[in-house]
JSON list of C-alpha atoms in Angstrom, two decimals:
[
{"chain": "A", "resi": 1, "resn": "MET", "atom": "CA", "xyz": [-9.48, 14.69, 4.20]},
{"chain": "A", "resi": 2, "resn": "PHE", "atom": "CA", "xyz": [-11.12, 11.70, 3.57]},
{"chain": "A", "resi": 3, "resn": "VAL", "atom": "CA", "xyz": [-14.33, 10.55, 1.45]},
{"chain": "A", "resi": 4, "resn": "SER", "atom": "CA", "xyz": [-17.30, 10.69, 2.37]},
{"chain": "A", "resi": 5, "resn": "THR", "atom": "CA", "xyz": [-20.34, 8.52, 1.62]},
{"chain": "A", "resi": 6, "resn": "ASN", "atom": "CA", "xyz": [-24.18, 8.23, 1.83]},
{"chain": "A", "resi": 7, "resn": "SER", "atom": "CA", "xyz": [-25.20, 4.61, 3.94]},
{"chain": "A", "resi": 8, "resn": "SER", "atom": "CA", "xyz": [-26.90, 3.67, 0.53]},
{"chain": "A", "resi": 9, "resn": "SER", "atom": "CA", "xyz": [-23.64, 3.63, -1.49]},
{"chain": "A", "resi": 10, "resn": "THR", "atom": "CA", "xyz": [-22.59, 0.62, -3.09]},
{"chain": "A", "resi": 11, "resn": "ALA", "atom": "CA", "xyz": [-19.12, 1.11, -2.01]},
{"chain": "A", "resi": 12, "resn": "SER", "atom": "CA", "xyz": [-19.66, 1.98, 1.57]},
{"chain": "A", "resi": 13, "resn": "TYR", "atom": "CA", "xyz": [-17.99, -0.83, 2.94]},
{"chain": "A", "resi": 14, "resn": "LEU", "atom": "CA", "xyz": [-15.00, 0.64, 1.82]},
{"chain": "A", "resi": 15, "resn": "ALA", "atom": "CA", "xyz": [-15.40, 3.87, 3.51]},
{"chain": "A", "resi": 16, "resn": "THR", "atom": "CA", "xyz": [-13.04, 4.71, 6.20]},
{"chain": "A", "resi": 17, "resn": "PRO", "atom": "CA", "xyz": [-14.33, 6.93, 9.14]},
{"chain": "A", "resi": 18, "resn": "PRO", "atom": "CA", "xyz": [-14.49, 9.68, 10.08]},
{"chain": "A", "resi": 19, "resn": "ALA", "atom": "CA", "xyz": [-15.78, 11.63, 6.96]},
{"chain": "A", "resi": 20, "resn": "THR", "atom": "CA", "xyz": [-15.23, 14.84, 5.44]},
{"chain": "A", "resi": 21, "resn": "PRO", "atom": "CA", "xyz": [-17.91, 16.21, 3.08]},
{"chain": "A", "resi": 22, "resn": "THR", "atom": "CA", "xyz": [-16.37, 16.31, 0.03]},
{"chain": "A", "resi": 23, "resn": "LEU", "atom": "CA", "xyz": [-16.95, 13.71, -3.09]},
{"chain": "A", "resi": 24, "resn": "SER", "atom": "CA", "xyz": [-18.64, 11.02, -2.04]},
{"chain": "A", "resi": 25, "resn": "LEU", "atom": "CA", "xyz": [-17.01, 7.79, -2.74]},
{"chain": "A", "resi": 26, "resn": "ASP", "atom": "CA", "xyz": [-19.22, 6.62, -5.80]},
{"chain": "A", "resi": 27, "resn": "GLU", "atom": "CA", "xyz": [-18.45, 9.95, -7.09]},
{"chain": "A", "resi": 28, "resn": "TYR", "atom": "CA", "xyz": [-14.70, 9.62, -7.03]},
{"chain": "A", "resi": 29, "resn": "TYR", "atom": "CA", "xyz": [-15.19, 6.34, -8.39]},
{"chain": "A", "resi": 30, "resn": "GLN", "atom": "CA", "xyz": [-16.75, 7.41, -11.02]},
{"chain": "A", "resi": 31, "resn": "ILE", "atom": "CA", "xyz": [-14.08, 10.62, -12.10]},
{"chain": "A", "resi": 32, "resn": "LEU", "atom": "CA", "xyz": [-11.33, 7.72, -11.47]},
{"chain": "A", "resi": 33, "resn": "ASN", "atom": "CA", "xyz": [-13.11, 5.22, -13.44]},
{"chain": "A", "resi": 34, "resn": "ILE", "atom": "CA", "xyz": [-12.88, 2.50, -10.56]},
{"chain": "A", "resi": 35, "resn": "GLN", "atom": "CA", "xyz": [-15.62, -0.08, -10.77]},
{"chain": "A", "resi": 36, "resn": "GLU", "atom": "CA", "xyz": [-16.54, -2.59, -8.30]},
{"chain": "A", "resi": 37, "resn": "VAL", "atom": "CA", "xyz": [-16.49, -6.32, -9.52]},
{"chain": "A", "resi": 38, "resn": "ARG", "atom": "CA", "xyz": [-17.44, -9.35, -8.06]},
{"chain": "A", "resi": 39, "resn": "SER", "atom": "CA", "xyz": [-15.22, -12.60, -8.17]},
{"chain": "A", "resi": 40, "resn": "GLU", "atom": "CA", "xyz": [-16.61, -16.08, -7.69]},
{"chain": "A", "resi": 41, "resn": "LEU", "atom": "CA", "xyz": [-12.97, -16.71, -5.79]},
{"chain": "A", "resi": 42, "resn": "MET", "atom": "CA", "xyz": [-14.20, -14.34, -2.86]},
{"chain": "A", "resi": 43, "resn": "PRO", "atom": "CA", "xyz": [-17.26, -13.02, -1.28]},
{"chain": "A", "resi": 44, "resn": "ASN", "atom": "CA", "xyz": [-16.90, -9.28, -1.17]},
{"chain": "A", "resi": 45, "resn": "MET", "atom": "CA", "xyz": [-16.58, -7.50, -3.94]},
{"chain": "A", "resi": 46, "resn": "SER", "atom": "CA", "xyz": [-13.40, -5.78, -5.45]},
{"chain": "A", "resi": 47, "resn": "LYS", "atom": "CA", "xyz": [-12.24, -2.66, -6.62]},
{"chain": "A", "resi": 48, "resn": "VAL", "atom": "CA", "xyz": [-10.63, -2.60, -10.09]},
{"chain": "A", "resi": 49, "resn": "LYS", "atom": "CA", "xyz": [-9.17, 0.53, -11.88]},
{"chain": "A", "resi": 50, "resn": "VAL", "atom": "CA", "xyz": [-11.01, 0.59, -15.61]},
{"chain": "A", "resi": 51, "resn": "ASP", "atom": "CA", "xyz": [-9.33, 1.76, -18.79]},
{"chain": "A", "resi": 52, "resn": "LYS", "atom": "CA", "xyz": [-6.40, 3.46, -17.90]},
{"chain": "A", "resi": 53, "resn": "PRO", "atom": "CA", "xyz": [-4.09, 3.32, -15.18]},
{"chain": "A", "resi": 54, "resn": "PHE", "atom": "CA", "xyz": [-3.33, 6.19, -12.37]},
{"chain": "A", "resi": 55, "resn": "THR", "atom": "CA", "xyz": [-1.95, 9.10, -13.40]},
{"chain": "A", "resi": 56, "resn": "TRP", "atom": "CA", "xyz": [1.16, 10.65, -11.26]},
{"chain": "A", "resi": 57, "resn": "ASN", "atom": "CA", "xyz": [-0.87, 13.80, -10.27]},
{"chain": "A", "resi": 58, "resn": "GLU", "atom": "CA", "xyz": [-3.65, 11.33, -9.56]},
{"chain": "A", "resi": 59, "resn": "VAL", "atom": "CA", "xyz": [-1.34, 9.21, -7.54]},
{"chain": "A", "resi": 60, "resn": "HIS", "atom": "CA", "xyz": [-0.04, 12.79, -5.38]},
{"chain": "A", "resi": 61, "resn": "PHE", "atom": "CA", "xyz": [-3.59, 13.67, -5.10]},
{"chain": "A", "resi": 62, "resn": "ILE", "atom": "CA", "xyz": [-4.41, 10.47, -3.63]},
{"chain": "A", "resi": 63, "resn": "VAL", "atom": "CA", "xyz": [-1.16, 10.03, -0.95]},
{"chain": "A", "resi": 64, "resn": "THR", "atom": "CA", "xyz": [-1.18, 13.94, -0.10]},
{"chain": "A", "resi": 65, "resn": "THR", "atom": "CA", "xyz": [-5.09, 14.06, 1.17]},
{"chain": "A", "resi": 66, "resn": "ASN", "atom": "CA", "xyz": [-4.60, 10.69, 2.55]},
{"chain": "A", "resi": 67, "resn": "GLN", "atom": "CA", "xyz": [-8.19, 8.71, 0.25]},
{"chain": "A", "resi": 68, "resn": "LEU", "atom": "CA", "xyz": [-5.76, 5.89, 0.14]},
{"chain": "A", "resi": 69, "resn": "GLU", "atom": "CA", "xyz": [-9.33, 3.40, -0.45]},
{"chain": "A", "resi": 70, "resn": "LEU", "atom": "CA", "xyz": [-8.91, 5.07, -4.01]},
{"chain": "A", "resi": 71, "resn": "PHE", "atom": "CA", "xyz": [-6.49, 2.98, -4.98]},
{"chain": "A", "resi": 72, "resn": "ALA", "atom": "CA", "xyz": [-7.08, 0.28, -7.29]},
{"chain": "A", "resi": 73, "resn": "ARG", "atom": "CA", "xyz": [-5.30, -2.45, -9.32]},
{"chain": "A", "resi": 74, "resn": "SER", "atom": "CA", "xyz": [-6.18, -3.12, -13.01]},
{"chain": "A", "resi": 75, "resn": "GLN", "atom": "CA", "xyz": [-8.48, -6.19, -13.87]},
{"chain": "A", "resi": 76, "resn": "ALA", "atom": "CA", "xyz": [-5.42, -8.01, -14.53]},
{"chain": "A", "resi": 77, "resn": "ALA", "atom": "CA", "xyz": [-3.89, -7.81, -11.61]},
{"chain": "A", "resi": 78, "resn": "THR", "atom": "CA", "xyz": [-7.29, -8.52, -9.49]},
{"chain": "A", "resi": 79, "resn": "ASP", "atom": "CA", "xyz": [-7.17, -11.35, -10.75]},
{"chain": "A", "resi": 80, "resn": "ARG", "atom": "CA", "xyz": [-3.99, -13.02, -10.10]},
{"chain": "A", "resi": 81, "resn": "TYR", "atom": "CA", "xyz": [-4.46, -11.60, -6.51]},
{"chain": "A", "resi": 82, "resn": "LEU", "atom": "CA", "xyz": [-7.76, -13.19, -5.98]},
{"chain": "A", "resi": 83, "resn": "LYS", "atom": "CA", "xyz": [-6.20, -16.56, -7.29]},
{"chain": "A", "resi": 84, "resn": "PHE", "atom": "CA", "xyz": [-3.73, -16.06, -5.03]},
{"chain": "A", "resi": 85, "resn": "LYS", "atom": "CA", "xyz": [-5.80, -15.21, -1.71]},
{"chain": "A", "resi": 86, "resn": "HIS", "atom": "CA", "xyz": [-7.75, -18.28, -2.91]},
{"chain": "A", "resi": 87, "resn": "ASP", "atom": "CA", "xyz": [-4.97, -20.81, -3.27]},
{"chain": "A", "resi": 88, "resn": "LEU", "atom": "CA", "xyz": [-3.39, -20.03, 0.03]},
{"chain": "A", "resi": 89, "resn": "LYS", "atom": "CA", "xyz": [-7.08, -20.53, 1.74]},
{"chain": "A", "resi": 90, "resn": "GLU", "atom": "CA", "xyz": [-6.82, -23.52, -0.36]},
{"chain": "A", "resi": 91, "resn": "SER", "atom": "CA", "xyz": [-3.11, -24.65, 1.34]},
{"chain": "A", "resi": 92, "resn": "LYS", "atom": "CA", "xyz": [-4.59, -23.88, 4.77]},
{"chain": "A", "resi": 93, "resn": "VAL", "atom": "CA", "xyz": [-1.30, -21.20, 4.46]},
{"chain": "A", "resi": 94, "resn": "ASN", "atom": "CA", "xyz": [-1.79, -18.11, 6.55]},
{"chain": "A", "resi": 95, "resn": "ILE", "atom": "CA", "xyz": [-0.66, -14.46, 5.05]},
{"chain": "A", "resi": 96, "resn": "LEU", "atom": "CA", "xyz": [2.05, -14.03, 7.63]},
{"chain": "A", "resi": 97, "resn": "ASP", "atom": "CA", "xyz": [3.22, -17.47, 7.22]},
{"chain": "A", "resi": 98, "resn": "HIS", "atom": "CA", "xyz": [3.55, -17.09, 3.24]},
{"chain": "A", "resi": 99, "resn": "ILE", "atom": "CA", "xyz": [5.44, -13.55, 3.76]},
{"chain": "A", "resi": 100, "resn": "LEU", "atom": "CA", "xyz": [7.50, -14.22, 6.20]},
{"chain": "A", "resi": 101, "resn": "ALA", "atom": "CA", "xyz": [8.42, -17.54, 4.16]},
{"chain": "A", "resi": 102, "resn": "ASN", "atom": "CA", "xyz": [8.32, -16.58, 0.37]},
{"chain": "A", "resi": 103, "resn": "GLU", "atom": "CA", "xyz": [8.82, -12.52, 0.42]},
{"chain": "A", "resi": 104, "resn": "VAL", "atom": "CA", "xyz": [11.45, -11.42, 3.24]},
{"chain": "A", "resi": 105, "resn": "ARG", "atom": "CA", "xyz": [12.58, -14.97, 4.56]},
{"chain": "A", "resi": 106, "resn": "TRP", "atom": "CA", "xyz": [12.16, -13.39, 8.52]},
{"chain": "A", "resi": 107, "resn": "ASP", "atom": "CA", "xyz": [11.27, -15.57, 10.96]},
{"chain": "A", "resi": 108, "resn": "VAL", "atom": "CA", "xyz": [8.68, -15.19, 13.16]},
{"chain": "A", "resi": 109, "resn": "GLU", "atom": "CA", "xyz": [10.58, -14.69, 16.28]},
{"chain": "A", "resi": 110, "resn": "ASP", "atom": "CA", "xyz": [12.40, -11.48, 14.17]},
{"chain": "A", "resi": 111, "resn": "LEU", "atom": "CA", "xyz": [9.08, -9.62, 14.59]},
{"chain": "A", "resi": 112, "resn": "ARG", "atom": "CA", "xyz": [9.20, -7.16, 17.50]},
{"chain": "A", "resi": 113, "resn": "GLU", "atom": "CA", "xyz": [6.09, -4.56, 18.56]},
{"chain": "A", "resi": 114, "resn": "GLU", "atom": "CA", "xyz": [8.77, -2.11, 19.97]},
{"chain": "A", "resi": 115, "resn": "GLY", "atom": "CA", "xyz": [11.87, -0.01, 18.97]},
{"chain": "A", "resi": 116, "resn": "ALA", "atom": "CA", "xyz": [13.05, 1.99, 16.63]},
{"chain": "A", "resi": 117, "resn": "ILE", "atom": "CA", "xyz": [12.06, 2.06, 13.13]},
{"chain": "A", "resi": 118, "resn": "PHE", "atom": "CA", "xyz": [13.77, 2.68, 10.09]},
{"chain": "A", "resi": 119, "resn": "ALA", "atom": "CA", "xyz": [16.79, 2.69, 11.57]},
{"chain": "A", "resi": 120, "resn": "ASP", "atom": "CA", "xyz": [18.51, -0.70, 11.49]},
{"chain": "A", "resi": 121, "resn": "LYS", "atom": "CA", "xyz": [18.87, -1.98, 7.61]},
{"chain": "A", "resi": 122, "resn": "SER", "atom": "CA", "xyz": [18.88, -5.18, 8.90]},
{"chain": "A", "resi": 123, "resn": "ASP", "atom": "CA", "xyz": [15.37, -4.82, 10.69]},
{"chain": "A", "resi": 124, "resn": "LEU", "atom": "CA", "xyz": [14.12, -3.89, 6.91]},
{"chain": "A", "resi": 125, "resn": "ARG", "atom": "CA", "xyz": [13.55, -5.10, 3.44]},
{"chain": "A", "resi": 126, "resn": "ILE", "atom": "CA", "xyz": [12.87, -3.83, 0.10]},
{"chain": "A", "resi": 127, "resn": "ILE", "atom": "CA", "xyz": [10.89, -5.97, -2.47]},
{"chain": "A", "resi": 128, "resn": "HIS", "atom": "CA", "xyz": [8.51, -5.27, -5.84]},
{"chain": "A", "resi": 129, "resn": "ASN", "atom": "CA", "xyz": [4.61, -5.51, -4.67]},
{"chain": "A", "resi": 130, "resn": "ARG", "atom": "CA", "xyz": [3.75, -8.98, -6.17]},
{"chain": "A", "resi": 131, "resn": "PHE", "atom": "CA", "xyz": [0.51, -6.90, -7.07]},
{"chain": "A", "resi": 132, "resn": "PRO", "atom": "CA", "xyz": [0.37, -3.67, -7.75]},
{"chain": "A", "resi": 133, "resn": "TYR", "atom": "CA", "xyz": [-2.26, -1.32, -8.11]},
{"chain": "A", "resi": 134, "resn": "TYR", "atom": "CA", "xyz": [-2.39, 0.33, -11.71]},
{"chain": "A", "resi": 135, "resn": "PHE", "atom": "CA", "xyz": [0.03, 2.60, -12.22]},
{"chain": "A", "resi": 136, "resn": "GLU", "atom": "CA", "xyz": [1.98, 3.83, -15.15]},
{"chain": "A", "resi": 137, "resn": "ASP", "atom": "CA", "xyz": [4.80, 1.92, -16.70]},
{"chain": "A", "resi": 138, "resn": "ASP", "atom": "CA", "xyz": [7.33, 3.86, -15.61]},
{"chain": "A", "resi": 139, "resn": "VAL", "atom": "CA", "xyz": [5.70, 3.97, -11.74]},
{"chain": "A", "resi": 140, "resn": "SER", "atom": "CA", "xyz": [8.20, 1.14, -9.56]},
{"chain": "A", "resi": 141, "resn": "HIS", "atom": "CA", "xyz": [5.94, 0.05, -6.82]},
{"chain": "A", "resi": 142, "resn": "LEU", "atom": "CA", "xyz": [8.12, -1.53, -3.89]},
{"chain": "A", "resi": 143, "resn": "CYS", "atom": "CA", "xyz": [7.07, -2.30, -0.33]},
{"chain": "A", "resi": 144, "resn": "VAL", "atom": "CA", "xyz": [9.11, -1.79, 2.56]},
{"chain": "A", "resi": 145, "resn": "TRP", "atom": "CA", "xyz": [8.65, -4.61, 5.27]},
{"chain": "A", "resi": 146, "resn": "SER", "atom": "CA", "xyz": [10.10, -3.78, 8.57]},
{"chain": "A", "resi": 147, "resn": "LYS", "atom": "CA", "xyz": [10.95, -5.96, 11.60]},
{"chain": "A", "resi": 148, "resn": "VAL", "atom": "CA", "xyz": [9.91, -3.63, 14.10]},
{"chain": "A", "resi": 149, "resn": "ARG", "atom": "CA", "xyz": [5.90, -2.51, 14.20]},
{"chain": "A", "resi": 150, "resn": "ILE", "atom": "CA", "xyz": [5.21, 0.80, 12.72]},
{"chain": "A", "resi": 151, "resn": "PRO", "atom": "CA", "xyz": [3.19, 2.36, 15.31]},
{"chain": "A", "resi": 152, "resn": "THR", "atom": "CA", "xyz": [-0.18, 3.81, 14.75]},
{"chain": "A", "resi": 153, "resn": "ASP", "atom": "CA", "xyz": [-1.42, 6.81, 16.48]},
{"chain": "A", "resi": 154, "resn": "PRO", "atom": "CA", "xyz": [-3.61, 6.00, 19.78]},
{"chain": "A", "resi": 155, "resn": "ASN", "atom": "CA", "xyz": [-5.69, 9.06, 18.65]},
{"chain": "A", "resi": 156, "resn": "SER", "atom": "CA", "xyz": [-6.61, 8.12, 15.07]},
{"chain": "A", "resi": 157, "resn": "ALA", "atom": "CA", "xyz": [-9.58, 6.31, 14.77]},
{"chain": "A", "resi": 158, "resn": "ASP", "atom": "CA", "xyz": [-8.83, 4.41, 11.66]},
{"chain": "A", "resi": 159, "resn": "GLY", "atom": "CA", "xyz": [-5.08, 3.19, 12.61]},
{"chain": "A", "resi": 160, "resn": "ASP", "atom": "CA", "xyz": [-3.05, 6.26, 11.01]},
{"chain": "A", "resi": 161, "resn": "ILE", "atom": "CA", "xyz": [0.30, 7.36, 11.90]},
{"chain": "A", "resi": 162, "resn": "THR", "atom": "CA", "xyz": [1.74, 9.92, 13.56]},
{"chain": "A", "resi": 163, "resn": "THR", "atom": "CA", "xyz": [3.46, 13.10, 12.41]},
{"chain": "A", "resi": 164, "resn": "GLU", "atom": "CA", "xyz": [6.26, 11.43, 14.41]},
{"chain": "A", "resi": 165, "resn": "THR", "atom": "CA", "xyz": [6.17, 8.60, 12.68]},
{"chain": "A", "resi": 166, "resn": "ARG", "atom": "CA", "xyz": [5.43, 10.77, 9.20]},
{"chain": "A", "resi": 167, "resn": "ASN", "atom": "CA", "xyz": [8.87, 12.50, 9.73]},
{"chain": "A", "resi": 168, "resn": "LYS", "atom": "CA", "xyz": [10.99, 9.26, 10.67]},
{"chain": "A", "resi": 169, "resn": "ILE", "atom": "CA", "xyz": [9.69, 7.58, 7.53]},
{"chain": "A", "resi": 170, "resn": "ASN", "atom": "CA", "xyz": [10.48, 11.06, 5.15]},
{"chain": "A", "resi": 171, "resn": "GLN", "atom": "CA", "xyz": [13.97, 10.89, 6.48]},
{"chain": "A", "resi": 172, "resn": "TYR", "atom": "CA", "xyz": [14.09, 6.99, 5.76]},
{"chain": "A", "resi": 173, "resn": "ILE", "atom": "CA", "xyz": [13.17, 8.07, 2.21]},
{"chain": "A", "resi": 174, "resn": "GLU", "atom": "CA", "xyz": [15.40, 10.72, 1.55]},
{"chain": "A", "resi": 175, "resn": "GLU", "atom": "CA", "xyz": [18.48, 8.56, 2.80]},
{"chain": "A", "resi": 176, "resn": "THR", "atom": "CA", "xyz": [17.15, 5.55, 1.01]},
{"chain": "A", "resi": 177, "resn": "PHE", "atom": "CA", "xyz": [15.74, 6.44, -2.13]},
{"chain": "A", "resi": 178, "resn": "ILE", "atom": "CA", "xyz": [15.99, 9.87, -2.83]},
{"chain": "A", "resi": 179, "resn": "ARG", "atom": "CA", "xyz": [19.81, 10.62, -2.71]},
{"chain": "A", "resi": 180, "resn": "PRO", "atom": "CA", "xyz": [21.10, 7.51, -3.79]},
{"chain": "A", "resi": 181, "resn": "LEU", "atom": "CA", "xyz": [18.86, 7.47, -6.61]},
{"chain": "A", "resi": 182, "resn": "GLY", "atom": "CA", "xyz": [19.18, 11.36, -7.48]},
{"chain": "A", "resi": 183, "resn": "LEU", "atom": "CA", "xyz": [15.64, 11.40, -7.23]},
{"chain": "A", "resi": 184, "resn": "THR", "atom": "CA", "xyz": [13.37, 14.74, -6.31]},
{"chain": "A", "resi": 185, "resn": "TRP", "atom": "CA", "xyz": [10.53, 14.74, -3.82]},
{"chain": "A", "resi": 186, "resn": "GLU", "atom": "CA", "xyz": [8.27, 15.01, -7.12]},
{"chain": "A", "resi": 187, "resn": "GLN", "atom": "CA", "xyz": [9.36, 12.00, -8.23]},
{"chain": "A", "resi": 188, "resn": "VAL", "atom": "CA", "xyz": [8.77, 9.94, -4.93]},
{"chain": "A", "resi": 189, "resn": "GLU", "atom": "CA", "xyz": [5.20, 9.07, -2.89]},
{"chain": "A", "resi": 190, "resn": "TRP", "atom": "CA", "xyz": [5.30, 6.64, -0.10]},
{"chain": "A", "resi": 191, "resn": "PHE", "atom": "CA", "xyz": [1.81, 5.77, 2.21]},
{"chain": "A", "resi": 192, "resn": "LYS", "atom": "CA", "xyz": [1.50, 3.70, 4.73]},
{"chain": "A", "resi": 193, "resn": "ASN", "atom": "CA", "xyz": [-2.04, 1.88, 4.80]},
{"chain": "A", "resi": 194, "resn": "TRP", "atom": "CA", "xyz": [-4.66, 2.83, 7.96]},
{"chain": "A", "resi": 195, "resn": "THR", "atom": "CA", "xyz": [-5.08, -0.19, 9.97]},
{"chain": "A", "resi": 196, "resn": "SER", "atom": "CA", "xyz": [-8.38, -0.57, 8.59]},
{"chain": "A", "resi": 197, "resn": "LEU", "atom": "CA", "xyz": [-7.44, -1.18, 5.07]},
{"chain": "A", "resi": 198, "resn": "GLN", "atom": "CA", "xyz": [-4.60, -3.34, 5.51]},
{"chain": "A", "resi": 199, "resn": "SER", "atom": "CA", "xyz": [-4.66, -6.64, 4.46]},
{"chain": "A", "resi": 200, "resn": "VAL", "atom": "CA", "xyz": [-1.71, -7.48, 6.49]},
{"chain": "A", "resi": 201, "resn": "LYS", "atom": "CA", "xyz": [-1.56, -6.68, 9.81]},
{"chain": "A", "resi": 202, "resn": "SER", "atom": "CA", "xyz": [0.78, -8.59, 11.68]},
{"chain": "A", "resi": 203, "resn": "ILE", "atom": "CA", "xyz": [3.64, -7.44, 9.83]},
{"chain": "A", "resi": 204, "resn": "SER", "atom": "CA", "xyz": [4.36, -3.85, 9.25]},
{"chain": "A", "resi": 205, "resn": "HIS", "atom": "CA", "xyz": [4.94, -2.44, 6.11]},
{"chain": "A", "resi": 206, "resn": "ILE", "atom": "CA", "xyz": [4.82, 0.79, 3.89]},
{"chain": "A", "resi": 207, "resn": "HIS", "atom": "CA", "xyz": [4.60, 1.36, 0.47]},
{"chain": "A", "resi": 208, "resn": "VAL", "atom": "CA", "xyz": [7.17, 3.27, -2.15]},
{"chain": "A", "resi": 209, "resn": "LEU", "atom": "CA", "xyz": [6.37, 4.47, -5.25]},
{"chain": "A", "resi": 210, "resn": "ILE", "atom": "CA", "xyz": [8.99, 6.18, -7.33]},
{"chain": "A", "resi": 211, "resn": "LYS", "atom": "CA", "xyz": [8.57, 7.88, -10.70]},
{"chain": "A", "resi": 212, "resn": "GLY", "atom": "CA", "xyz": [11.01, 7.16, -13.66]},
{"chain": "A", "resi": 213, "resn": "GLY", "atom": "CA", "xyz": [14.66, 6.78, -12.27]},
{"chain": "A", "resi": 214, "resn": "ASP", "atom": "CA", "xyz": [17.40, 4.60, -12.99]},
{"chain": "A", "resi": 215, "resn": "LYS", "atom": "CA", "xyz": [15.54, 1.49, -12.95]},
{"chain": "A", "resi": 216, "resn": "ASN", "atom": "CA", "xyz": [18.74, -0.52, -12.55]},
{"chain": "A", "resi": 217, "resn": "LYS", "atom": "CA", "xyz": [19.73, 0.96, -9.38]},
{"chain": "A", "resi": 218, "resn": "ILE", "atom": "CA", "xyz": [16.16, -0.09, -8.18]},
{"chain": "A", "resi": 219, "resn": "GLU", "atom": "CA", "xyz": [16.68, -3.11, -8.95]},
{"chain": "A", "resi": 220, "resn": "GLN", "atom": "CA", "xyz": [19.80, -3.14, -7.09]},
{"chain": "A", "resi": 221, "resn": "MET", "atom": "CA", "xyz": [17.88, -1.91, -3.82]},
{"chain": "A", "resi": 222, "resn": "VAL", "atom": "CA", "xyz": [15.33, -4.48, -3.98]},
{"chain": "A", "resi": 223, "resn": "GLU", "atom": "CA", "xyz": [16.35, -7.55, -2.16]},
{"chain": "A", "resi": 224, "resn": "SER", "atom": "CA", "xyz": [16.53, -10.93, -4.05]},
{"chain": "A", "resi": 225, "resn": "VAL", "atom": "CA", "xyz": [15.10, -13.40, -1.76]}
]
């Protein structure tokens, strides 16, 4: 299910077709306390989750209905993220080069367009999201980066993934996070942004959200790069 929006909506540029007639994007923004703000660092408006972080029930709703465009950062995280992007632009460094050099420590030659996804641990890197969405304090926001491109569904107008790919990622989540950390599926959500929502398109990654769990064990899973 996707959020619909009217052409006159101030948030219409954030909506991704095809839309299903439910609530409008602006109505969801009102319910979730999301505002659009402008920064002198960027020409486009940014989404900000104000007042309170997303509850776990809200996270579950957004992920299970695939309305990923509803996620937003806090004002503080948004400011840090915009400054980060501004500094990259000023330094004439593109985002892919930055991620390869500073986040995952891979060479561009390591990236592959085809191959078995989530099958080889050496093809993956688990790190904290430096600019997480506005979640409650007991939620860990991790990113799993992949040397192998995660294929999109050729029949999806938005660049979403297939059921087969979802099943493979579910298996990876089960084997990598749920069993080792002694979690249940009620404590874990994951998603991959559709192509139209991605800020980084040249290297694939998924987001993993963990509610609670042993923080020390989670830290042991995170790559030190």
